[in-house]
Coordinates of C-alpha atoms and ligand atoms in Angstrom, one line a residue:
M75 CA -21.3 70.5 -35.3
S76 CA -22.6 68.5 -32.4
S77 CA -25.8 69.7 -30.8
V78 CA -25.0 68.2 -27.5
R79 CA -23.7 70.0 -24.4
S80 CA -21.9 68.3 -21.5
V81 CA -23.7 69.7 -18.5
V82 CA -22.4 69.4 -14.9
R83 CA -25.0 67.6 -12.8
G84 CA -23.1 67.2 -9.5
T85 CA -19.8 67.3 -7.7
G86 CA -18.1 65.4 -4.9
S87 CA -14.8 65.1 -3.1
Y88 CA -13.0 63.1 -0.5
L89 CA -9.9 63.7 1.7
P90 CA -8.3 61.0 3.8
A91 CA -8.8 61.4 7.5
R92 CA -5.1 61.8 8.5
V93 CA -3.9 65.4 8.4
L94 CA -0.2 66.1 8.3
T95 CA 0.4 69.7 9.4
N96 CA 3.4 71.9 8.5
A97 CA 4.4 71.8 12.2
A98 CA 4.5 68.0 11.9
M99 CA 6.7 68.2 8.8
E100 CA 9.2 70.2 10.8
S101 CA 10.2 67.1 12.6
M102 CA 10.6 65.1 9.4
V103 CA 12.8 67.5 7.2
A104 CA 14.6 70.8 7.6
T105 CA 11.7 73.0 7.0
S106 CA 9.3 75.4 8.8
D107 CA 5.7 76.3 8.8
A108 CA 6.7 79.9 7.9
W109 CA 8.7 78.8 4.8
I110 CA 6.0 76.5 3.5
R111 CA 3.2 79.1 4.0
Q112 CA 5.1 82.0 2.6
R113 CA 6.4 80.1 -0.5
T114 CA 3.3 78.0 -1.3
G115 CA 0.2 78.9 0.9
I116 CA 0.0 75.3 2.1
G117 CA -0.9 74.7 5.8
A118 CA -1.5 71.0 5.8
R119 CA -2.0 67.9 3.6
H120 CA -4.1 64.7 3.9
I121 CA -2.4 61.3 3.8
A122 CA -4.1 58.1 2.8
A123 CA -4.2 55.4 5.5
E124 CA -2.3 52.1 5.2
G125 CA -4.5 50.0 2.9
E126 CA -6.4 53.0 1.5
Y127 CA -5.8 53.3 -2.2
T128 CA -6.5 55.7 -5.0
S129 CA -9.6 53.7 -6.0
D130 CA -11.0 54.1 -2.4
L131 CA -10.5 57.9 -2.6
A132 CA -12.0 58.0 -6.1
T133 CA -15.0 55.8 -5.2
A134 CA -15.8 58.0 -2.2
A135 CA -15.7 61.2 -4.3
A136 CA -17.7 59.6 -7.1
K137 CA -20.4 58.5 -4.6
A138 CA -20.7 62.0 -3.3
A139 CA -20.9 63.4 -6.8
L140 CA -23.6 61.0 -7.8
E141 CA -25.6 61.8 -4.6
S142 CA -25.4 65.5 -5.3
A143 CA -26.5 65.0 -8.9
G144 CA -29.4 62.8 -7.8
I145 CA -28.2 60.2 -10.3
D146 CA -28.0 56.5 -9.7
A147 CA -24.7 54.8 -10.4
S148 CA -26.5 52.4 -12.8
E149 CA -27.1 55.4 -15.2
I150 CA -23.3 56.0 -15.6
D151 CA -21.9 54.7 -18.9
L152 CA -18.5 56.4 -18.9
I153 CA -15.8 56.8 -16.2
V154 CA -12.7 58.8 -17.0
L155 CA -10.3 58.7 -14.0
A156 CA -7.3 61.1 -14.1
T157 CA -4.5 59.8 -12.0
A158 CA -0.7 59.5 -11.9
T159 CA -0.9 57.2 -8.9
P160 CA -3.0 54.2 -10.0
D161 CA -3.6 51.3 -7.6
L162 CA -1.8 49.0 -10.0
T163 CA 0.0 49.3 -13.3
F164 CA -3.1 47.7 -14.8
P165 CA -6.0 47.3 -14.9
A166 CA -7.0 50.9 -14.9
T167 CA -8.1 52.2 -11.5
A168 CA -11.3 53.4 -13.3
V169 CA -12.5 49.8 -13.7
T170 CA -12.0 49.2 -9.9
V171 CA -14.2 52.3 -9.3
Q172 CA -16.7 51.0 -11.8
E173 CA -16.9 47.7 -10.0
R174 CA -17.1 49.3 -6.6
L175 CA -20.1 51.4 -7.8
G176 CA -21.8 48.3 -9.1
I177 CA -21.7 49.6 -12.7
E178 CA -22.0 46.9 -15.3
Q179 CA -22.4 48.9 -18.5
G180 CA -20.5 51.5 -20.5
F181 CA -16.7 51.9 -20.4
A182 CA -14.0 53.2 -18.1
F183 CA -10.4 54.2 -18.4
D184 CA -7.6 56.0 -16.7
L185 CA -6.0 59.1 -18.1
Q186 CA -2.5 60.2 -17.3
A187 CA -1.6 63.9 -17.5
V188 CA -0.4 64.4 -13.9
C189 CA -1.6 67.7 -12.5
S190 CA -3.5 68.6 -15.7
G191 CA -5.3 65.3 -15.6
F192 CA -8.7 66.6 -14.6
V193 CA -8.7 69.3 -17.4
Y194 CA -7.6 66.6 -19.9
A195 CA -10.3 64.2 -18.5
L196 CA -13.0 66.8 -18.7
T197 CA -12.1 67.6 -22.3
N198 CA -12.0 63.9 -23.3
A199 CA -15.3 63.1 -21.5
D200 CA -16.9 66.1 -23.3
A201 CA -15.7 64.9 -26.7
L202 CA -17.0 61.3 -26.0
L203 CA -20.4 62.7 -24.9
K204 CA -20.6 64.9 -28.0
A205 CA -19.7 61.9 -30.2
G206 CA -22.6 60.0 -28.8
Q207 CA -20.4 57.3 -27.2
A208 CA -22.0 57.8 -23.7
K209 CA -24.8 59.8 -22.0
K210 CA -23.7 60.2 -18.4
A211 CA -20.1 60.4 -17.3
L212 CA -18.2 60.4 -14.1
V213 CA -15.0 62.5 -14.4
I214 CA -12.7 61.9 -11.5
G215 CA -9.3 63.1 -10.4
A216 CA -7.8 61.0 -7.6
E217 CA -4.3 60.7 -6.3
T218 CA -2.2 59.2 -3.5
F219 CA 1.0 61.2 -4.1
S220 CA 2.2 60.4 -0.6
R221 CA 3.2 57.0 -2.1
I222 CA 5.6 58.4 -4.6
L223 CA 7.2 61.2 -2.5
D224 CA 10.8 61.1 -1.4
W225 CA 10.0 61.9 2.3
S226 CA 13.7 63.0 2.8
D227 CA 13.5 65.6 0.0
R228 CA 12.2 68.8 1.6
T229 CA 12.0 70.5 -1.8
T230 CA 9.1 68.2 -2.8
C231 CA 7.6 66.3 0.2
V232 CA 6.1 69.4 1.8
L233 CA 4.1 70.3 -1.4
F234 CA 1.9 67.3 -2.1
G235 CA -1.0 65.4 -0.6
D236 CA -3.7 62.8 -1.2
G237 CA -7.3 63.4 -2.2
A238 CA -10.0 62.9 -4.9
G239 CA -12.7 64.9 -6.6
A240 CA -15.4 64.1 -9.1
V241 CA -18.0 65.6 -11.3
V242 CA -21.0 64.1 -13.1
L243 CA -21.5 65.2 -16.7
E244 CA -24.7 64.6 -18.7
A245 CA -25.1 64.9 -22.5
V246 CA -28.0 67.3 -23.0
E247 CA -29.4 68.6 -26.3
E248 CA -28.2 72.1 -26.8
S249 CA -31.8 73.3 -27.2
E250 CA -32.6 72.0 -23.7
A251 CA -29.3 73.0 -22.0
G252 CA -30.2 76.6 -21.4
G253 CA -26.7 77.7 -22.3
R254 CA -25.2 75.4 -19.7
G255 CA -22.3 73.0 -20.2
L256 CA -18.7 72.9 -21.2
L257 CA -18.2 75.8 -23.6
S258 CA -14.6 75.5 -24.7
C259 CA -11.2 74.1 -23.8
D260 CA -7.6 74.2 -24.8
L261 CA -5.0 71.5 -24.1
R262 CA -1.3 71.6 -24.6
A263 CA 1.7 69.4 -24.0
D264 CA 5.4 69.9 -24.6
G265 CA 7.7 67.0 -23.9
R266 CA 10.8 69.2 -24.0
F267 CA 10.0 70.0 -20.3
R268 CA 9.7 66.3 -19.2
D269 CA 12.7 66.4 -17.0
K270 CA 11.5 69.4 -15.0
L271 CA 8.9 67.3 -13.1
Y272 CA 8.9 63.6 -13.3
V273 CA 8.9 60.3 -11.4
D274 CA 12.2 58.4 -11.5
G275 CA 10.7 54.9 -11.9
G276 CA 8.1 52.9 -13.8
P277 CA 7.3 49.4 -15.0
S278 CA 9.3 49.6 -18.2
T279 CA 12.4 51.3 -16.8
T280 CA 13.0 50.4 -13.2
Q281 CA 10.1 48.0 -12.4
T282 CA 9.4 50.2 -9.4
A283 CA 6.9 53.0 -8.9
G284 CA 9.8 55.6 -8.4
H285 CA 9.8 58.9 -6.6
L286 CA 8.7 62.4 -7.7
R287 CA 11.5 64.8 -8.7
M288 CA 11.0 68.4 -9.5
E289 CA 12.9 71.6 -10.4
G290 CA 10.4 73.7 -8.6
R291 CA 11.8 77.1 -9.5
E292 CA 11.8 76.2 -13.3
V293 CA 8.3 74.8 -13.1
F294 CA 7.2 78.0 -11.3
K295 CA 8.9 80.2 -13.9
Q296 CA 7.2 78.5 -16.9
A297 CA 3.8 77.9 -15.3
V298 CA 2.4 81.4 -15.2
G299 CA 3.2 82.2 -18.9
L300 CA 2.1 78.9 -20.3
V301 CA -1.2 78.9 -18.4
H302 CA -1.9 82.4 -19.6
G303 CA -1.9 81.2 -23.2
V304 CA -4.4 78.4 -22.8
V305 CA -6.7 80.6 -20.7
E306 CA -6.7 83.3 -23.3
R307 CA -7.4 80.8 -26.1
T308 CA -10.2 79.1 -24.0
L309 CA -11.9 82.4 -23.4
Q310 CA -11.5 83.4 -27.1
K311 CA -13.0 80.1 -28.4
A312 CA -16.1 80.7 -26.3
G313 CA -16.3 84.3 -27.4
V314 CA -16.1 85.7 -23.8
T315 CA -13.7 88.1 -22.1
A316 CA -11.9 87.7 -18.8
D317 CA -14.3 90.2 -17.3
D318 CA -17.2 87.9 -18.0
L319 CA -15.9 85.2 -15.7
D320 CA -17.7 84.5 -12.4
W321 CA -15.2 82.0 -10.9
F322 CA -11.5 81.1 -11.5
V323 CA -10.8 77.6 -10.2
P324 CA -7.1 76.9 -10.8
H325 CA -5.0 73.9 -10.1
Q326 CA -4.1 74.1 -6.4
A327 CA -0.3 73.8 -6.4
N328 CA 1.0 77.1 -5.1
R329 CA -0.8 80.2 -3.9
R330 CA 1.8 82.5 -5.5
I331 CA 1.3 80.9 -9.0
I332 CA -2.5 81.2 -8.6
D333 CA -2.2 84.9 -7.6
A334 CA 0.2 85.7 -10.4
T335 CA -2.1 84.1 -13.0
A336 CA -5.2 86.0 -11.6
R337 CA -3.3 89.3 -11.7
K338 CA -2.6 88.8 -15.4
F339 CA -6.3 88.7 -16.0
D340 CA -7.2 91.3 -13.4
W341 CA -9.4 88.8 -11.5
P342 CA -10.1 90.1 -8.0
E343 CA -9.5 87.8 -5.1
E344 CA -13.2 87.3 -4.5
K345 CA -13.5 85.5 -7.8
I346 CA -10.7 83.0 -7.1
V347 CA -11.4 79.6 -5.4
V348 CA -8.3 78.7 -3.3
T349 CA -8.2 75.5 -1.3
V350 CA -4.5 74.8 -1.4
E351 CA -4.0 75.8 2.3
G352 CA -6.0 72.7 3.5
H353 CA -4.6 69.9 1.3
G354 CA -1.6 71.0 -0.7
N355 CA -1.0 69.9 -4.2
T356 CA -3.3 66.9 -4.9
S357 CA -2.4 66.8 -8.6
A358 CA -5.4 65.7 -10.8
A359 CA -7.7 65.8 -7.7
S360 CA -7.1 69.5 -6.9
I361 CA -9.5 71.1 -9.4
P362 CA -12.5 68.9 -8.7
L363 CA -11.8 69.2 -4.9
A364 CA -11.9 73.0 -5.2
L365 CA -15.0 72.9 -7.4
D366 CA -16.8 70.8 -4.9
V367 CA -15.9 73.1 -2.0
A368 CA -17.1 76.2 -3.9
V369 CA -20.4 74.5 -5.0
R370 CA -21.2 73.2 -1.5
D371 CA -20.5 76.5 0.2
G372 CA -22.8 78.2 -2.3
R373 CA -20.3 80.3 -4.2
I374 CA -20.6 78.5 -7.6
K375 CA -24.2 78.6 -8.7
Q376 CA -26.1 77.4 -11.7
G377 CA -25.5 79.7 -14.7
D378 CA -22.1 80.9 -13.4
L379 CA -19.2 81.1 -15.8
V380 CA -16.4 79.0 -14.3
L381 CA -12.8 78.6 -15.7
V382 CA -10.5 75.8 -14.6
E383 CA -6.8 75.5 -15.6
A384 CA -3.8 73.5 -14.7
L385 CA -0.2 72.7 -15.6
G386 CA 1.7 69.6 -14.6
G387 CA 4.5 67.1 -15.4
G388 CA 5.3 66.7 -19.1
F389 CA 4.7 69.6 -19.3
T390 CA 1.0 69.1 -19.9
W391 CA -1.4 72.0 -19.4
G392 CA -4.8 73.2 -20.3
A393 CA -8.0 75.2 -19.5
A394 CA -11.7 74.6 -19.8
L395 CA -14.7 77.0 -19.5
V396 CA -18.0 75.8 -18.1
R397 CA -21.3 77.5 -17.9
W398 CA -22.4 75.8 -14.6
Ligands
UT7_41 O1 1.5 70.8 -9.8 C1 2.6 70.8 -10.7 C2 3.2 72.1 -10.7 N1 4.1 72.3 -9.7 C3 4.3 73.5 -9.1 O2 3.5 74.3 -9.4 C4 5.4 73.8 -8.2 C5 6.1 75.0 -8.8 N2 7.1 75.5 -7.9 C6 6.9 76.0 -6.7 O3 5.8 76.0 -6.2 C7 8.1 76.7 -6.0 O4 9.2 76.8 -6.9 C8 8.5 75.9 -4.8 C9 7.5 76.1 -3.7 C10 8.7 74.5 -5.1 C11 9.8 76.5 -4.2 O5 9.7 77.9 -4.0 P1 10.8 78.9 -4.5 O6 10.4 80.3 -4.1 O7 10.9 78.7 -6.0 O8 12.0 78.4 -3.8 P2 13.4 77.9 -4.3 O9 13.3 76.6 -4.9 O10 14.0 79.0 -5.1 O11 14.2 77.7 -3.0 C12 14.6 78.8 -2.1 C13 15.3 78.3 -0.9 C14 16.5 77.3 -1.3 O12 17.6 77.6 -0.5 P3 18.8 78.4 -1.0 O13 19.3 77.7 -2.2 O14 18.2 79.8 -1.3 O15 19.7 78.4 0.2 C15 15.9 76.0 -1.0 O16 16.9 75.0 -0.7 O17 14.5 77.5 -0.1 C16 15.1 76.2 0.2 N3 14.0 75.3 0.4 C17 13.4 75.1 1.6 N4 13.5 75.7 2.8 C18 12.7 75.2 3.8 C19 13.4 74.4 -0.5 N5 12.5 73.7 0.1 C20 12.4 74.1 1.3 C21 11.6 73.7 2.4 N6 11.8 74.3 3.6 N7 10.7 72.7 2.3

């Protein structure tokens, strides 16, 4: 048993300046502000500027997280960047971020689990810190989904947006952590669902980036039940109950999915962090974006018990519990 805890030292986020409102989408596809709000809770999404890449969004979020942690970039020896929209097929976008931050030590890699990417990245970074491979990690979720949307497909293009979020984790001896740190997690994947949410291109198949395709109703139907399982196991592993939770910070895909999940655990609205209205589904970026909002507005405080969860293409899904 490791005696190390991965403690959250800081958070940061970044949204591109350009905002695309539901009203603006009405002139692009046959949709309406009322339909989008009622079915998803989304009011607007942010779109990266021409020449603004996933690495730019990730670097901005990482800088904000380092500043809030009071930690210099030179102390970071691990970067795990969750993204399904990397700058290039390779090298990993994480090494571009590493270079942009002036970091010359440690290691950096991308992780691909689509919307569950941040939960996967957090879990992997935690394992690497516990294994003694690194001391201070940047865990980033960053996406430019606007680049892989079919802008003529109203069933998908209204749902997604661009953004980035980051947290700084530090390996702290359990005896000095004061109960803080990542307490438990539970990851799942089931490739039998891979055609429910996917991108129809890639280097090995079409030599193009492709476009996002989704059977939304099917994803919705599965999401609530599958997420329930990983959340239950995550709570069980930490020996806590649903009532012990201070904050539920779910993947921000759809307000109705968030509410349905919260209802299953009897979590009142006041305990749920919801940011989907302002930026839509930003895939791997959505959880760290929401965490940063709730930390900066004073909701999430040191010592709070915070649960994050997500489900995405694959399907991949997972949950993690953090004593903040
Ligand atoms: O982050 C990864 C996980 N992804 C998700 O969590 C997404 C999960 N799915 C969803 O969020 C929902 O299924 C959607 C928001 C995608 C769709 O909501 P829904 O309540 O499941 O609607 P639906 O797909 O059953 O479509 C209802 C109707 C259809 O018309 P008909 O067949 O009833 O005439 C659609 O063609 O709404 C129509 N529709 C639209 N209408 C206006 C679909 N997209 C739009 C649109 N504007 N943008």
